[in-house]
PDB file of C-alpha atoms in Angstrom:
ATOM      1  CA  MET A 143     -22.798  17.627   7.718  1.00  0.00           C
ATOM      2  CA  ALA A 144     -22.193  16.015  11.095  1.00  0.00           C
ATOM      3  CA  GLY A 145     -19.255  15.166  13.321  1.00  0.00           C
ATOM      4  CA  PRO A 146     -16.372  17.105  14.798  1.00  0.00           C
ATOM      5  CA  ILE A 147     -16.196  20.658  13.488  1.00  0.00           C
ATOM      6  CA  ALA A 148     -12.524  20.396  12.615  1.00  0.00           C
ATOM      7  CA  SER A 149     -10.292  20.917   9.613  1.00  0.00           C
ATOM      8  CA  TYR A 150      -9.779  17.148   9.159  1.00  0.00           C
ATOM      9  CA  ASN A 151     -13.554  16.806   8.802  1.00  0.00           C
ATOM     10  CA  GLY A 152     -13.635  19.258   5.919  1.00  0.00           C
ATOM     11  CA  ILE A 153     -15.098  22.338   7.618  1.00  0.00           C
ATOM     12  CA  ASP A 154     -12.400  24.690   6.273  1.00  0.00           C
ATOM     13  CA  LEU A 155     -12.810  23.207   2.798  1.00  0.00           C
ATOM     14  CA  LEU A 156     -16.584  23.672   3.012  1.00  0.00           C
ATOM     15  CA  LEU A 157     -16.359  27.277   4.199  1.00  0.00           C
ATOM     16  CA  SER A 158     -13.894  28.162   1.434  1.00  0.00           C
ATOM     17  CA  ALA A 159     -16.150  26.513  -1.170  1.00  0.00           C
ATOM     18  CA  LEU A 160     -19.194  28.353   0.168  1.00  0.00           C
ATOM     19  CA  GLU A 161     -17.418  31.693  -0.404  1.00  0.00           C
ATOM     20  CA  GLN A 162     -17.246  30.822  -4.105  1.00  0.00           C
ATOM     21  CA  LEU A 163     -20.934  30.038  -4.505  1.00  0.00           C
ATOM     22  CA  PRO A 164     -23.386  32.806  -5.347  1.00  0.00           C
ATOM     23  CA  HIS A 165     -25.841  33.613  -2.573  1.00  0.00           C
ATOM     24  CA  GLU A 166     -28.692  33.126  -5.048  1.00  0.00           C
ATOM     25  CA  LEU A 167     -27.851  29.415  -5.341  1.00  0.00           C
ATOM     26  CA  PRO A 168     -30.463  27.609  -3.216  1.00  0.00           C
ATOM     27  CA  ILE A 169     -28.134  26.038  -0.657  1.00  0.00           C
ATOM     28  CA  GLU A 170     -28.596  25.803   3.083  1.00  0.00           C
ATOM     29  CA  ILE A 171     -25.976  23.905   5.051  1.00  0.00           C
ATOM     30  CA  ASP A 172     -26.972  22.322   8.348  1.00  0.00           C
ATOM     31  CA  ILE A 173     -24.027  21.359  10.537  1.00  0.00           C
ATOM     32  CA  ALA A 174     -24.301  19.163  13.626  1.00  0.00           C
ATOM     33  CA  GLY A 175     -21.409  18.834  16.046  1.00  0.00           C
ATOM     34  CA  THR A 176     -18.816  20.835  17.939  1.00  0.00           C
ATOM     35  CA  GLY A 177     -15.072  21.109  17.726  1.00  0.00           C
ATOM     36  CA  SER A 178     -11.968  23.191  17.246  1.00  0.00           C
ATOM     37  CA  ARG A 179     -13.493  25.271  14.422  1.00  0.00           C
ATOM     38  CA  THR A 180     -16.838  25.999  16.124  1.00  0.00           C
ATOM     39  CA  GLU A 181     -16.004  29.633  16.946  1.00  0.00           C
ATOM     40  CA  ARG A 182     -14.895  30.324  13.383  1.00  0.00           C
ATOM     41  CA  LEU A 183     -18.035  28.645  12.065  1.00  0.00           C
ATOM     42  CA  LEU A 184     -20.270  30.690  14.383  1.00  0.00           C
ATOM     43  CA  ALA A 185     -18.611  33.929  13.271  1.00  0.00           C
ATOM     44  CA  ILE A 186     -19.117  33.092   9.602  1.00  0.00           C
ATOM     45  CA  ALA A 187     -22.675  31.836  10.187  1.00  0.00           C
ATOM     46  CA  SER A 188     -23.556  35.179  11.785  1.00  0.00           C
ATOM     47  CA  ARG A 189     -22.802  36.804   8.385  1.00  0.00           C
ATOM     48  CA  ASP A 190     -23.991  34.004   6.085  1.00  0.00           C
ATOM     49  CA  GLU A 191     -27.604  32.851   6.388  1.00  0.00           C
ATOM     50  CA  ARG A 192     -26.818  29.691   4.384  1.00  0.00           C
ATOM     51  CA  LEU A 193     -25.079  28.165   7.435  1.00  0.00           C
ATOM     52  CA  LYS A 194     -27.107  26.662  10.273  1.00  0.00           C
ATOM     53  CA  LEU A 195     -25.209  25.299  13.270  1.00  0.00           C
ATOM     54  CA  HIS A 196     -27.123  22.801  15.420  1.00  0.00           C
ATOM     55  CA  GLY A 197     -24.458  21.821  17.965  1.00  0.00           C
ATOM     56  CA  LEU A 198     -24.377  18.292  19.350  1.00  0.00           C
ATOM     57  CA  LEU A 199     -27.514  16.326  18.546  1.00  0.00           C
ATOM     58  CA  ASP A 200     -28.820  13.057  19.908  1.00  0.00           C
ATOM     59  CA  LEU A 201     -29.076  10.265  17.349  1.00  0.00           C
ATOM     60  CA  ASP A 202     -32.806  10.706  16.678  1.00  0.00           C
ATOM     61  CA  SER A 203     -32.367  14.440  16.062  1.00  0.00           C
ATOM     62  CA  LEU A 204     -29.353  13.817  13.822  1.00  0.00           C
ATOM     63  CA  PHE A 205     -31.250  11.320  11.669  1.00  0.00           C
ATOM     64  CA  ALA A 206     -34.205  13.719  11.476  1.00  0.00           C
ATOM     65  CA  LEU A 207     -31.773  16.372  10.196  1.00  0.00           C
ATOM     66  CA  TYR A 208     -30.388  13.885   7.654  1.00  0.00           C
ATOM     67  CA  GLN A 209     -33.912  13.109   6.430  1.00  0.00           C
ATOM     68  CA  LYS A 210     -34.586  16.804   5.758  1.00  0.00           C
ATOM     69  CA  ALA A 211     -31.383  17.151   3.719  1.00  0.00           C
ATOM     70  CA  ASP A 212     -31.228  17.075  -0.062  1.00  0.00           C
ATOM     71  CA  VAL A 213     -27.541  16.097   0.145  1.00  0.00           C
ATOM     72  CA  ILE A 214     -25.454  14.863   3.075  1.00  0.00           C
ATOM     73  CA  LEU A 215     -21.824  15.990   3.132  1.00  0.00           C
ATOM     74  CA  THR A 216     -19.067  13.739   4.499  1.00  0.00           C
ATOM     75  CA  LEU A 217     -15.872  15.619   3.766  1.00  0.00           C
ATOM     76  CA  ARG A 218     -13.064  13.785   5.559  1.00  0.00           C
ATOM     77  CA  ILE A 219      -9.811  15.313   4.288  1.00  0.00           C
ATOM     78  CA  THR A 220      -7.655  12.628   2.655  1.00  0.00           C
ATOM     79  CA  LYS A 221      -5.011  14.398   0.570  1.00  0.00           C
ATOM     80  CA  SER A 222      -3.141  16.274   3.298  1.00  0.00           C
ATOM     81  CA  LEU A 223      -3.728  13.762   6.116  1.00  0.00           C
ATOM     82  CA  ASP A 224      -2.931  10.057   6.415  1.00  0.00           C
ATOM     83  CA  THR A 225      -6.376   8.462   6.511  1.00  0.00           C
ATOM     84  CA  CYS A 226      -5.478   4.866   5.715  1.00  0.00           C
ATOM     85  CA  THR A 227      -6.642   3.663   9.142  1.00  0.00           C
ATOM     86  CA  TRP A 228      -9.814   5.770   9.356  1.00  0.00           C
ATOM     87  CA  PHE A 229     -13.148   4.009   9.133  1.00  0.00           C
ATOM     88  CA  PRO A 230     -15.767   6.048   7.236  1.00  0.00           C
ATOM     89  CA  SER A 231     -18.650   5.492   9.668  1.00  0.00           C
ATOM     90  CA  LYS A 232     -20.362   8.855   8.977  1.00  0.00           C
ATOM     91  CA  PHE A 233     -20.315   8.068   5.265  1.00  0.00           C
ATOM     92  CA  LEU A 234     -21.919   4.641   5.778  1.00  0.00           C
ATOM     93  CA  GLU A 235     -24.444   6.183   8.165  1.00  0.00           C
ATOM     94  CA  ALA A 236     -25.318   8.764   5.509  1.00  0.00           C
ATOM     95  CA  LEU A 237     -25.818   6.152   2.764  1.00  0.00           C
ATOM     96  CA  VAL A 238     -28.355   4.265   4.857  1.00  0.00           C
ATOM     97  CA  CYS A 239     -30.431   7.427   5.215  1.00  0.00           C
ATOM     98  CA  GLY A 240     -31.390   7.297   1.558  1.00  0.00           C
ATOM     99  CA  ARG A 241     -30.189  10.816   0.779  1.00  0.00           C
ATOM    100  CA  CYS A 242     -27.651  11.739  -1.893  1.00  0.00           C
ATOM    101  CA  VAL A 243     -24.158  11.865  -0.355  1.00  0.00           C
ATOM    102  CA  LEU A 244     -21.261  14.099  -1.419  1.00  0.00           C
ATOM    103  CA  THR A 245     -18.032  12.695   0.005  1.00  0.00           C
ATOM    104  CA  THR A 246     -14.285  12.716  -0.282  1.00  0.00           C
ATOM    105  CA  ASN A 247     -12.629   9.476  -1.388  1.00  0.00           C
ATOM    106  CA  VAL A 248     -11.699   7.980   1.995  1.00  0.00           C
ATOM    107  CA  ALA A 249     -10.081   4.543   1.661  1.00  0.00           C
ATOM    108  CA  HIS A 250     -11.882   2.568  -1.049  1.00  0.00           C
ATOM    109  CA  LEU A 251     -15.119   4.571  -1.270  1.00  0.00           C
ATOM    110  CA  GLN A 252     -14.894   5.289  -5.004  1.00  0.00           C
ATOM    111  CA  ALA A 253     -14.298   1.647  -5.862  1.00  0.00           C
ATOM    112  CA  GLU A 254     -17.104   0.141  -3.781  1.00  0.00           C
ATOM    113  CA  TYR A 255     -19.633   2.942  -3.387  1.00  0.00           C
ATOM    114  CA  GLY A 256     -18.952   5.289  -6.326  1.00  0.00           C
ATOM    115  CA  LYS A 257     -22.254   4.628  -8.072  1.00  0.00           C
ATOM    116  CA  TYR A 258     -24.203   5.320  -4.860  1.00  0.00           C
ATOM    117  CA  CYS A 259     -22.777   8.774  -4.117  1.00  0.00           C
ATOM    118  CA  VAL A 260     -20.868  11.727  -5.538  1.00  0.00           C
ATOM    119  CA  VAL A 261     -17.152  11.430  -4.811  1.00  0.00           C
ATOM    120  CA  LEU A 262     -14.961  14.519  -4.639  1.00  0.00           C
ATOM    121  CA  ASP A 263     -11.492  13.493  -5.810  1.00  0.00           C
ATOM    122  CA  ASP A 264     -10.052  17.003  -5.949  1.00  0.00           C
ATOM    123  CA  GLU A 265     -10.182  18.338  -2.394  1.00  0.00           C
ATOM    124  CA  THR A 266     -10.096  22.007  -3.328  1.00  0.00           C
ATOM    125  CA  PRO A 267     -12.686  24.693  -2.611  1.00  0.00           C
ATOM    126  CA  GLU A 268     -13.189  25.146  -6.370  1.00  0.00           C
ATOM    127  CA  ALA A 269     -13.931  21.451  -6.911  1.00  0.00           C
ATOM    128  CA  LEU A 270     -16.283  21.286  -3.926  1.00  0.00           C
ATOM    129  CA  ALA A 271     -18.137  24.423  -5.030  1.00  0.00           C
ATOM    130  CA  SER A 272     -18.461  22.963  -8.525  1.00  0.00           C
ATOM    131  CA  ALA A 273     -19.782  19.650  -7.170  1.00  0.00           C
ATOM    132  CA  MET A 274     -22.314  21.461  -4.986  1.00  0.00           C
ATOM    133  CA  LYS A 275     -23.499  23.485  -7.980  1.00  0.00           C
ATOM    134  CA  ARG A 276     -23.811  20.306 -10.089  1.00  0.00           C
ATOM    135  CA  LEU A 277     -25.901  18.705  -7.352  1.00  0.00           C
ATOM    136  CA  VAL A 278     -28.245  21.692  -7.277  1.00  0.00           C
ATOM    137  CA  ASP A 279     -28.511  21.597 -11.088  1.00  0.00           C
ATOM    138  CA  MET A 280     -29.086  17.832 -11.034  1.00  0.00           C
ATOM    139  CA  GLY A 281     -32.509  18.332  -9.478  1.00  0.00           C
ATOM    140  CA  SER A 282     -34.241  16.528  -6.666  1.00  0.00           C
ATOM    141  CA  VAL A 283     -35.484  13.583  -8.763  1.00  0.00           C
ATOM    142  CA  ASN A 284     -31.944  12.571  -9.710  1.00  0.00           C
ATOM    143  CA  ARG A 285     -30.491  13.262  -6.249  1.00  0.00           C
ATOM    144  CA  ASP A 286     -33.278  11.228  -4.646  1.00  0.00           C
ATOM    145  CA  ALA A 287     -32.656   8.337  -7.052  1.00  0.00           C
ATOM    146  CA  ILE A 288     -28.994   8.216  -6.014  1.00  0.00           C
ATOM    147  CA  GLY A 289     -30.021   8.261  -2.347  1.00  0.00           C
ATOM    148  CA  ARG A 290     -32.599   5.484  -2.773  1.00  0.00           C
ATOM    149  CA  ALA A 291     -30.116   3.289  -4.663  1.00  0.00           C
ATOM    150  CA  ALA A 292     -27.546   3.815  -1.893  1.00  0.00           C
ATOM    151  CA  ARG A 293     -30.023   2.846   0.811  1.00  0.00           C
ATOM    152  CA  GLU A 294     -31.141  -0.257  -1.080  1.00  0.00           C
ATOM    153  CA  TYR A 295     -27.537  -1.312  -1.561  1.00  0.00           C
ATOM    154  CA  MET A 296     -26.649  -0.778   2.085  1.00  0.00           C
ATOM    155  CA  LEU A 297     -29.693  -2.696   3.311  1.00  0.00           C
ATOM    156  CA  SER A 298     -28.980  -5.600   0.966  1.00  0.00           C
ATOM    157  CA  ALA A 299     -25.199  -5.850   1.332  1.00  0.00           C
ATOM    158  CA  HIS A 300     -24.090  -4.159   4.558  1.00  0.00           C
ATOM    159  CA  THR A 301     -26.386  -5.209   7.375  1.00  0.00           C
ATOM    160  CA  TRP A 302     -25.253  -7.476  10.197  1.00  0.00           C
ATOM    161  CA  GLU A 303     -27.245 -10.280   8.563  1.00  0.00           C
ATOM    162  CA  ALA A 304     -25.586  -9.774   5.172  1.00  0.00           C
ATOM    163  CA  GLN A 305     -22.103  -9.616   6.706  1.00  0.00           C
ATOM    164  CA  SER A 306     -22.838 -12.738   8.776  1.00  0.00           C
ATOM    165  CA  ARG A 307     -23.806 -14.622   5.583  1.00  0.00           C
ATOM    166  CA  ARG A 308     -20.474 -13.613   4.029  1.00  0.00           C
ATOM    167  CA  ILE A 309     -18.550 -14.849   7.064  1.00  0.00           C
ATOM    168  CA  VAL A 310     -20.458 -18.147   7.148  1.00  0.00           C
ATOM    169  CA  SER A 311     -19.840 -18.618   3.414  1.00  0.00           C
ATOM    170  CA  TYR A 312     -16.134 -17.929   3.903  1.00  0.00           C
ATOM    171  CA  CYS A 313     -15.921 -20.407   6.804  1.00  0.00           C
ATOM    172  CA  ASP A 314     -17.804 -23.033   4.772  1.00  0.00           C
ATOM    173  CA  LYS A 315     -15.245 -22.660   1.971  1.00  0.00           C
ATOM    174  CA  ILE A 316     -12.412 -23.212   4.438  1.00  0.00           C
ATOM    175  CA  ILE A 317     -14.116 -26.297   5.893  1.00  0.00           C
ATOM    176  CA  GLN A 318     -14.834 -27.698   2.423  1.00  0.00           C
ATOM    177  CA  GLY A 319     -11.219 -27.161   1.418  1.00  0.00           C
ATOM    178  CA  GLU A 320     -11.984 -24.525  -1.214  1.00  0.00           C
ATOM    179  CA  LEU A 321      -9.605 -22.087   0.484  1.00  0.00           C
ATOM    180  CA  TYR A 322      -6.139 -22.809   1.745  1.00  0.00           C
ATOM    181  CA  LYS A 323      -3.222 -20.878   3.163  1.00  0.00           C
ATOM    182  CA  TYR A 324      -0.515 -19.844   0.757  1.00  0.00           C
ATOM    183  CA  GLU A 325       2.528 -18.057   2.146  1.00  0.00           C
ATOM    184  CA  GLY A 326       0.531 -16.119   4.724  1.00  0.00           C
ATOM    185  CA  MET A 327      -2.325 -15.276   2.394  1.00  0.00           C
ATOM    186  CA  VAL A 328      -5.619 -16.965   1.649  1.00  0.00           C
ATOM    187  CA  LYS A 329      -5.879 -18.260  -1.904  1.00  0.00           C
ATOM    188  CA  ILE A 330      -8.917 -19.682  -3.640  1.00  0.00           C
ATOM    189  CA  ARG A 331      -8.253 -22.971  -5.442  1.00  0.00           C
TER     190      ARG A 331
END
């Protein structure tokens, strides 16, 4: 998990879910970042060996941490906060790493990326704990397959080159008259 250590980034949800998981479950949570919940996290980490706080990391160190992970968590809270204008950059960053991603359903993630990650629709500690347990039970072969598929998708559909091709194609359609304006919206003929 990386980013601001704040309630809106799911740290409280994660800590509550962790309380529900048995200590025997083979989970270690690496957290990179700082924020308003850092002191609380440090206090809990001093009593719970499953939590490892790394503080702020440079990009190379962050990606090295991602590569060591079995699952990357991106837990932006969406049910109690208005997230309609938030861009899920950490989520997209995580998908490119080729690791399995457990995420909340920010914006349209389920619709576009649902088959490349595990989406937590119920943002409760019980649901998160259950999803984490399922991911452990899933085994590394299956988790790795999800991560590889996500990376392949991102590299084929979401690079600057791929996005540029989409823009050029769209502009070509306008020039060729295949698209036209209709009451403030673009409509395909």
